[in-house]
mmCIF file of C-alpha atoms in Angstrom:
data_model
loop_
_atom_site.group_PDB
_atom_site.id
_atom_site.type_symbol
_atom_site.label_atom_id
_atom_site.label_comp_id
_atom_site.label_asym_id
_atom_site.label_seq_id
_atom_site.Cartn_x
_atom_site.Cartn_y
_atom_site.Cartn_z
ATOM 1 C CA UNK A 1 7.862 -5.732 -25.699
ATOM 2 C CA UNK A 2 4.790 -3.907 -24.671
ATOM 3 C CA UNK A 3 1.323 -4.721 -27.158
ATOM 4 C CA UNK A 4 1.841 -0.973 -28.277
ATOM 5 C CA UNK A 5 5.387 -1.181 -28.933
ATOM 6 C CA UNK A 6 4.513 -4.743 -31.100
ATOM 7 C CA UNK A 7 2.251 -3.013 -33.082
ATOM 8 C CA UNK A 8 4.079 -0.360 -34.179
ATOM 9 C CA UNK A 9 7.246 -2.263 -35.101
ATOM 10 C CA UNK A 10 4.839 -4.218 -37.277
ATOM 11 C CA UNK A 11 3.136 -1.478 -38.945
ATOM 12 C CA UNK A 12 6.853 0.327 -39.383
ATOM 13 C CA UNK A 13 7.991 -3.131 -40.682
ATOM 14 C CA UNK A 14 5.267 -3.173 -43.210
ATOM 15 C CA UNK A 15 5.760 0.798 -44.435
ATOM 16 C CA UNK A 16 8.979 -0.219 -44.488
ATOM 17 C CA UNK A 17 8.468 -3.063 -47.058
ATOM 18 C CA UNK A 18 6.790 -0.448 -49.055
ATOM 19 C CA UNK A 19 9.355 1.851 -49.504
ATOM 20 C CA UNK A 20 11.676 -0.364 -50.132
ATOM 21 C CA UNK A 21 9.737 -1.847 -52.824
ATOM 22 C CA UNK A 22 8.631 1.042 -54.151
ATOM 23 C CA UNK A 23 12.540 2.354 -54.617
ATOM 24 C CA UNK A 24 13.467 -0.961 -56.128
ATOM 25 C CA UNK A 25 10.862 -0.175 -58.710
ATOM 26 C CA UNK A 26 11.656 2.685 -59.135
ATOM 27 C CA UNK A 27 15.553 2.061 -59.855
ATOM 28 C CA UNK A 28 16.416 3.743 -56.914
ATOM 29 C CA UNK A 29 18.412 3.870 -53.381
ATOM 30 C CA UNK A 30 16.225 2.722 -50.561
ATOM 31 C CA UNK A 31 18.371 5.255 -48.657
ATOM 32 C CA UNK A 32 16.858 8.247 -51.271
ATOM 33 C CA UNK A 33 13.574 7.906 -49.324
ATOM 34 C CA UNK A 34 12.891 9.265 -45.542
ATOM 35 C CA UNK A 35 10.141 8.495 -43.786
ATOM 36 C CA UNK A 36 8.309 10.825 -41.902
ATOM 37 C CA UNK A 37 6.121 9.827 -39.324
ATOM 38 C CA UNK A 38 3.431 11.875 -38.992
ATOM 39 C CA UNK A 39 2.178 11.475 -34.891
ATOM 40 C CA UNK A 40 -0.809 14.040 -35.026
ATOM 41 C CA UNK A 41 -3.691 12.876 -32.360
ATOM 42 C CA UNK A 42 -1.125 10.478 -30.901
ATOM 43 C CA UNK A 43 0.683 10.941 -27.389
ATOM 44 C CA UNK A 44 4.113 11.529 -26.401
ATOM 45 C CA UNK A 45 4.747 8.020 -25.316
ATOM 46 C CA UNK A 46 4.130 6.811 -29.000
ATOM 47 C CA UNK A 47 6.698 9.414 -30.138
ATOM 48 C CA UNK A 48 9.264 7.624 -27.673
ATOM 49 C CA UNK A 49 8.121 3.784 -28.798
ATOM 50 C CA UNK A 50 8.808 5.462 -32.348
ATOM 51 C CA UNK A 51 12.236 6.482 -31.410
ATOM 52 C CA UNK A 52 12.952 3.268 -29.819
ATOM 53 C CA UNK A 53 12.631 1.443 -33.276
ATOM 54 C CA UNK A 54 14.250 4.082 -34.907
ATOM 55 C CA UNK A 55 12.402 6.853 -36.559
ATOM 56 C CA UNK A 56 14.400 9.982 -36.384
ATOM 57 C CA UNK A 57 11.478 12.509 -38.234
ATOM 58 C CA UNK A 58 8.402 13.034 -36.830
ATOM 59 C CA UNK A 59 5.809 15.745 -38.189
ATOM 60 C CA UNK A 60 2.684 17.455 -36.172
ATOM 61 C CA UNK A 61 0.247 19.786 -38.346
ATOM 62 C CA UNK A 62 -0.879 21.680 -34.912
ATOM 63 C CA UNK A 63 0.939 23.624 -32.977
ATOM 64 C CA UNK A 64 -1.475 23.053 -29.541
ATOM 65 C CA UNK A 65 -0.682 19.117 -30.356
ATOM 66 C CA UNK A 66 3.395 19.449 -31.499
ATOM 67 C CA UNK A 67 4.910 21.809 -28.984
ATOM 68 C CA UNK A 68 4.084 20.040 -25.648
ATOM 69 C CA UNK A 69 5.002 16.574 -27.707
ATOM 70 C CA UNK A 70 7.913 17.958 -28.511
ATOM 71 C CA UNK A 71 8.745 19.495 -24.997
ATOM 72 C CA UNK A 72 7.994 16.247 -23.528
ATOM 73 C CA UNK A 73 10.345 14.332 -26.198
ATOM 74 C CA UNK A 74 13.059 17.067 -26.079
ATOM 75 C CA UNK A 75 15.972 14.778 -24.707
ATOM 76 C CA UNK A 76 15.405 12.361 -28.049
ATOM 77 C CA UNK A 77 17.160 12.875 -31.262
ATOM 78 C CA UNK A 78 14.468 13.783 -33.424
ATOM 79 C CA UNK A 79 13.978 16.380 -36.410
ATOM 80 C CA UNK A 80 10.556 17.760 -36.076
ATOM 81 C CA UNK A 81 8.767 18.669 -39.193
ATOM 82 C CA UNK A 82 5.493 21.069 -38.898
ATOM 83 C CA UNK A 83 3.358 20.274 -41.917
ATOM 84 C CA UNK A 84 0.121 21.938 -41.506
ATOM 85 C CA UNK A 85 -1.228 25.493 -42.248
ATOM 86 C CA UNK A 86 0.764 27.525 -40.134
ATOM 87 C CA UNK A 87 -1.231 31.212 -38.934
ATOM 88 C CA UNK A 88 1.538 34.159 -37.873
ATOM 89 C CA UNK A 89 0.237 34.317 -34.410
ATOM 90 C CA UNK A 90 1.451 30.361 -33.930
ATOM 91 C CA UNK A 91 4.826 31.017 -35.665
ATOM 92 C CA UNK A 92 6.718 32.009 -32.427
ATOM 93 C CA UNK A 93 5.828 28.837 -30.862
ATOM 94 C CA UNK A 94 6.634 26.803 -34.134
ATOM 95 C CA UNK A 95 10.123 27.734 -34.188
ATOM 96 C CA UNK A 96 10.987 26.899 -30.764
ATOM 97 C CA UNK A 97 10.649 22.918 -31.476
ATOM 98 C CA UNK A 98 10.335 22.613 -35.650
ATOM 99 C CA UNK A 99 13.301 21.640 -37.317
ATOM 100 C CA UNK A 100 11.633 21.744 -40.820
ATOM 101 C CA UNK A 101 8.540 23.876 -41.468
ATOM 102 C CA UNK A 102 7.015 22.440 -44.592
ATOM 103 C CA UNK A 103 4.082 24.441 -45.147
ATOM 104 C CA UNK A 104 5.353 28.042 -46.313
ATOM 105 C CA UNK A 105 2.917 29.190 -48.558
ATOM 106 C CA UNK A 106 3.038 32.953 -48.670
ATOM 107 C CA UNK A 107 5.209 36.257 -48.475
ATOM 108 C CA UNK A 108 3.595 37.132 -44.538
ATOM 109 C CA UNK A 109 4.403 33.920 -43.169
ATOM 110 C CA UNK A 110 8.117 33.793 -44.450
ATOM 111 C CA UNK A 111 8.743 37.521 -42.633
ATOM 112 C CA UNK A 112 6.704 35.786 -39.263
ATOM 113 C CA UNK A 113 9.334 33.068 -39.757
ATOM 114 C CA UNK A 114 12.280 35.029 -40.342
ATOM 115 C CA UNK A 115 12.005 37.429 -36.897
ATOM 116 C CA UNK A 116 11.149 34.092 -34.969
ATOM 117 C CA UNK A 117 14.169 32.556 -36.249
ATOM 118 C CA UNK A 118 16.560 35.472 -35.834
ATOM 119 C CA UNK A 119 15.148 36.176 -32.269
ATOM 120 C CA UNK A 120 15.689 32.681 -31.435
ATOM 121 C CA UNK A 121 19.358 32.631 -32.827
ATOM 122 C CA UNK A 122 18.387 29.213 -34.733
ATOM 123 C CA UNK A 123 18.217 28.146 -38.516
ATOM 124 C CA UNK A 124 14.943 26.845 -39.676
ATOM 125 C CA UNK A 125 14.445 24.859 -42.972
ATOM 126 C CA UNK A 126 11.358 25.909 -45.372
ATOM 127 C CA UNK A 127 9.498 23.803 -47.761
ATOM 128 C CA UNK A 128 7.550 25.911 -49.914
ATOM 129 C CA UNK A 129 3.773 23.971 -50.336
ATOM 130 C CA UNK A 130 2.875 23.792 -53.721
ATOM 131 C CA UNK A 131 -1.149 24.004 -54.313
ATOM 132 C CA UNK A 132 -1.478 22.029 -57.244
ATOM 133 C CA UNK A 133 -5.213 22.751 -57.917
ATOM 134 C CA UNK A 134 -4.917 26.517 -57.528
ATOM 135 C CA UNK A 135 -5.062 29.139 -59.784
ATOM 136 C CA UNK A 136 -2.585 31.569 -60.719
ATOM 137 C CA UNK A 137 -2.374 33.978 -57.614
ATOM 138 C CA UNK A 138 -4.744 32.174 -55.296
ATOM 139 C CA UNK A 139 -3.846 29.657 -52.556
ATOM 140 C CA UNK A 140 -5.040 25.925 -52.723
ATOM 141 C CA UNK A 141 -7.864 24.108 -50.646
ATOM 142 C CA UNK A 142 -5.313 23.022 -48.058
ATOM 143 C CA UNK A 143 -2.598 25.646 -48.142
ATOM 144 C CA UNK A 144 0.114 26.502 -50.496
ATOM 145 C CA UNK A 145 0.981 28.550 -53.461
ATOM 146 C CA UNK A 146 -0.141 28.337 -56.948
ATOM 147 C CA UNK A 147 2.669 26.711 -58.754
ATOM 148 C CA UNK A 148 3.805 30.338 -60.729
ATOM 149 C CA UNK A 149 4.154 32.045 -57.357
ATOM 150 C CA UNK A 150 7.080 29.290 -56.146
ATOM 151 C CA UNK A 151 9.925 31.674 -57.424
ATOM 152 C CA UNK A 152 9.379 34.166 -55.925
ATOM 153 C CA UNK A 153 8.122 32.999 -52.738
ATOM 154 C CA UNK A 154 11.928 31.129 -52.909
ATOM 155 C CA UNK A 155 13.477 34.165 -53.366
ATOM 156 C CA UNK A 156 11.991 35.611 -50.292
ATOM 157 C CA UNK A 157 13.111 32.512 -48.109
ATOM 158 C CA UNK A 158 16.370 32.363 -49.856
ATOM 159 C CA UNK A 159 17.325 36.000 -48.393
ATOM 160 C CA UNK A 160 15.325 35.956 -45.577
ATOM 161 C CA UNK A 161 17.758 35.981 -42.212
ATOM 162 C CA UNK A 162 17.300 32.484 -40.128
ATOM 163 C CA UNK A 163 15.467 30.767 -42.912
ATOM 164 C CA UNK A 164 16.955 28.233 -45.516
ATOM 165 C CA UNK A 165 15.282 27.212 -48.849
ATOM 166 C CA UNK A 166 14.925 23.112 -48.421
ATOM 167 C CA UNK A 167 12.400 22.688 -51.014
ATOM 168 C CA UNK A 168 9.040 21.702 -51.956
ATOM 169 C CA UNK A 169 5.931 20.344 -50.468
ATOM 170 C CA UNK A 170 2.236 18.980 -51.745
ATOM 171 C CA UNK A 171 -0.322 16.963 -50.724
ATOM 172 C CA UNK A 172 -2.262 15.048 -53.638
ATOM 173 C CA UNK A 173 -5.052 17.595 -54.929
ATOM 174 C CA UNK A 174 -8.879 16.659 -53.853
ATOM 175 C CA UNK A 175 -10.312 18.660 -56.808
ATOM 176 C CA UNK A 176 -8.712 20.034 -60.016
ATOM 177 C CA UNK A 177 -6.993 18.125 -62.870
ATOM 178 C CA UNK A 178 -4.721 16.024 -61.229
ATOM 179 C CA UNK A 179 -7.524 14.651 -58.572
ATOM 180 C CA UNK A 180 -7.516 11.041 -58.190
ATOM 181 C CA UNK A 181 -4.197 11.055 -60.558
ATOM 182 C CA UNK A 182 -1.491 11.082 -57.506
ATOM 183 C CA UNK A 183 1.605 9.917 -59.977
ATOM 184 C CA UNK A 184 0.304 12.744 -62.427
ATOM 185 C CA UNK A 185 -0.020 15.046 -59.794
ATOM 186 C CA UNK A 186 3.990 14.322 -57.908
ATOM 187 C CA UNK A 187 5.679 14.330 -61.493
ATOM 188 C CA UNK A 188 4.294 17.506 -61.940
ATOM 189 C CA UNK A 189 5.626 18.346 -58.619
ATOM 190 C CA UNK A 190 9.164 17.233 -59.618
ATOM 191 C CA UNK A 191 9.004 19.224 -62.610
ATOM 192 C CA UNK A 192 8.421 22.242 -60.850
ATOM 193 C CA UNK A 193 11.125 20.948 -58.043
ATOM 194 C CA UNK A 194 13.816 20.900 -61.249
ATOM 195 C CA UNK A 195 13.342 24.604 -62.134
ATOM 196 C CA UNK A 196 13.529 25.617 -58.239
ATOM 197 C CA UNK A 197 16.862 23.381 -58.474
ATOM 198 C CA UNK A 198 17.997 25.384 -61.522
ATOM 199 C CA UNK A 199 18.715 28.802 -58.907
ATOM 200 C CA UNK A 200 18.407 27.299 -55.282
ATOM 201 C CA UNK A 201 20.721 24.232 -55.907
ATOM 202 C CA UNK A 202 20.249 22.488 -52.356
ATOM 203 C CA UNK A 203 16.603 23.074 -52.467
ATOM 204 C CA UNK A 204 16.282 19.698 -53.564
ATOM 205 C CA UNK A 205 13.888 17.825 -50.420
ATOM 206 C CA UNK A 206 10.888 16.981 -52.310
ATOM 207 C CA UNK A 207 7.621 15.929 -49.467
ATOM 208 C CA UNK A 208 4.967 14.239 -51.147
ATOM 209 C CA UNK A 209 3.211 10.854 -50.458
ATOM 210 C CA UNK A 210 1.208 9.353 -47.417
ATOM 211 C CA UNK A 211 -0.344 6.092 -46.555
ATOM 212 C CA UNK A 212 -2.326 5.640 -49.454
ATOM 213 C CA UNK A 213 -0.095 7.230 -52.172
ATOM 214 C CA UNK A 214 3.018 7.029 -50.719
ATOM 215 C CA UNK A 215 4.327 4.547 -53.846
ATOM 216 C CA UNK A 216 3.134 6.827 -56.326
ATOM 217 C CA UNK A 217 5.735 9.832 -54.612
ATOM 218 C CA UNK A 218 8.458 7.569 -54.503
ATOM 219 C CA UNK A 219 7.987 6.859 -58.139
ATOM 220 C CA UNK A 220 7.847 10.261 -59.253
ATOM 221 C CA UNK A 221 10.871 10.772 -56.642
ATOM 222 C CA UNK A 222 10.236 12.016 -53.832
ATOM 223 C CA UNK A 223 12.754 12.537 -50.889
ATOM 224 C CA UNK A 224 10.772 12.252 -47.862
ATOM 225 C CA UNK A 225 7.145 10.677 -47.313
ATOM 226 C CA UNK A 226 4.674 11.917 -44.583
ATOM 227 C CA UNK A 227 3.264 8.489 -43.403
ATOM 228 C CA UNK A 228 0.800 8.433 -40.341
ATOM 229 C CA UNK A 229 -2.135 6.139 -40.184
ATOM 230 C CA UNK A 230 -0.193 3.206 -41.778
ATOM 231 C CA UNK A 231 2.247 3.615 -39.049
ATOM 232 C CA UNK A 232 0.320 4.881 -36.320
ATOM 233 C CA UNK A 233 -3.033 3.012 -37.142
ATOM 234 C CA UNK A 234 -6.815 5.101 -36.700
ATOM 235 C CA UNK A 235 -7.509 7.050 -33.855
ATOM 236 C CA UNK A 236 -10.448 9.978 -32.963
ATOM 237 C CA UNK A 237 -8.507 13.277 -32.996
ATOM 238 C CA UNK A 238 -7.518 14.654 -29.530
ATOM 239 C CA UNK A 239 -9.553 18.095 -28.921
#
């Protein structure tokens, strides 16, 4: 086993651990929980260590990083998420590799999605991002939509040719009221999860949690957690 391949299985290992004793806590299935590794700033040959010790998602948040990754990985059985703020003119390229885009956060970028999709005869999955510090009408500090502008925003995914309605997304708010209060801030986004449930019944993938949070999520039940520096370790960014 290579030093690289060692010290991923034990980092893996250990976010493993976590998960599981985070679900066990929680009174739930270890199985309930996905991990998502999150391989931003690392190279291809990572991606394929990952693979070899079984990860099946990985997630990029830029396209100029994810689609040559994902062109180099392309023979692997993987389910590529794209989790960062997405601009129209990169959405062409997005849906050539991403399984899962998780950061739909407004009317524009569904439409962008849609034509991609169609024109590429595939079927992409949407999380809508929830902003959880923005205002009615405005769009957060790291992408997504205020939380009263998720119905309709699923209504334009759920009849929007090439797109289905997978659920929600959020990243723990910075600023706001439910900075610094994680578990506060992921109930809240299952609460607003369980009224999207009420009229898009399989919209029910809930993405929340990282490294440093990612118990919290679970707790507040979460389906999939976005893990990367735990797994990956620290790294300068490439370009």
């Amino acid at each position: 086993m290579t030093d690289r391949k060692a010290e991923l299985a034990a980092n893996l290992a250990q976010v493993e651990e976590r998960i599981a004793s985070a679900c066990a806590a929680a009174g739930r299935k270890r199985e309930e929980v996905t991990l998502i590794v999150v391989t931003k700033t690392y190279p291809a040959s990572d991606v394929r260590i990952l693979h070899q010790l079984g990860v099946r998602h990985v997630a990029e948040n830029r396209d100029q990083d994810a689609a040559p990754k994902a062109t180099a990985c392309a023979d692997l059985s993987l389910t590529w998420h794209f989790v960062g703020q997405l601009q129209t003119n990169k959405v062409r390229s997005v849906t050539g590799y991403a399984d899962v885009v998780q950061s739909v956060d407004r009317a524009k970028l569904v439409t962008a999605l849609s034509a991609a999709a169609v024109r590429g005869e595939r079927e992409l999955g949407c999380l809508i991002q929830v902003a959880l510090d923005a205002e009615s009408g405005e769009r957060g500090e790291r992408g997504g939509v205020a939380p009263d502008g998720v119905a309709e925003l699923a209504a334009a995914i759920g009849a929007a040719p090439g797109l289905r309605l997978d659920g929600l997304m959020a990243v723990a708010p910075l600023a706001g009221e439910f900075a610094g209060r994680q578990r506060a801030a992921f109930d809240r986004l299952m609460e607003i999860s369980s009224r999207l449930r009420a009229g898009h019944p399989a919209a029910n993938m809930v993405s929340a949690g990282m490294s440093g949070d990612l118990e919290d999520a679970v707790a507040a039940g979460a389906t999939h957690v976005r893990v990367g520096t735990a797994v990956l370790g620290v790294r300068p960014r490439l370009g």
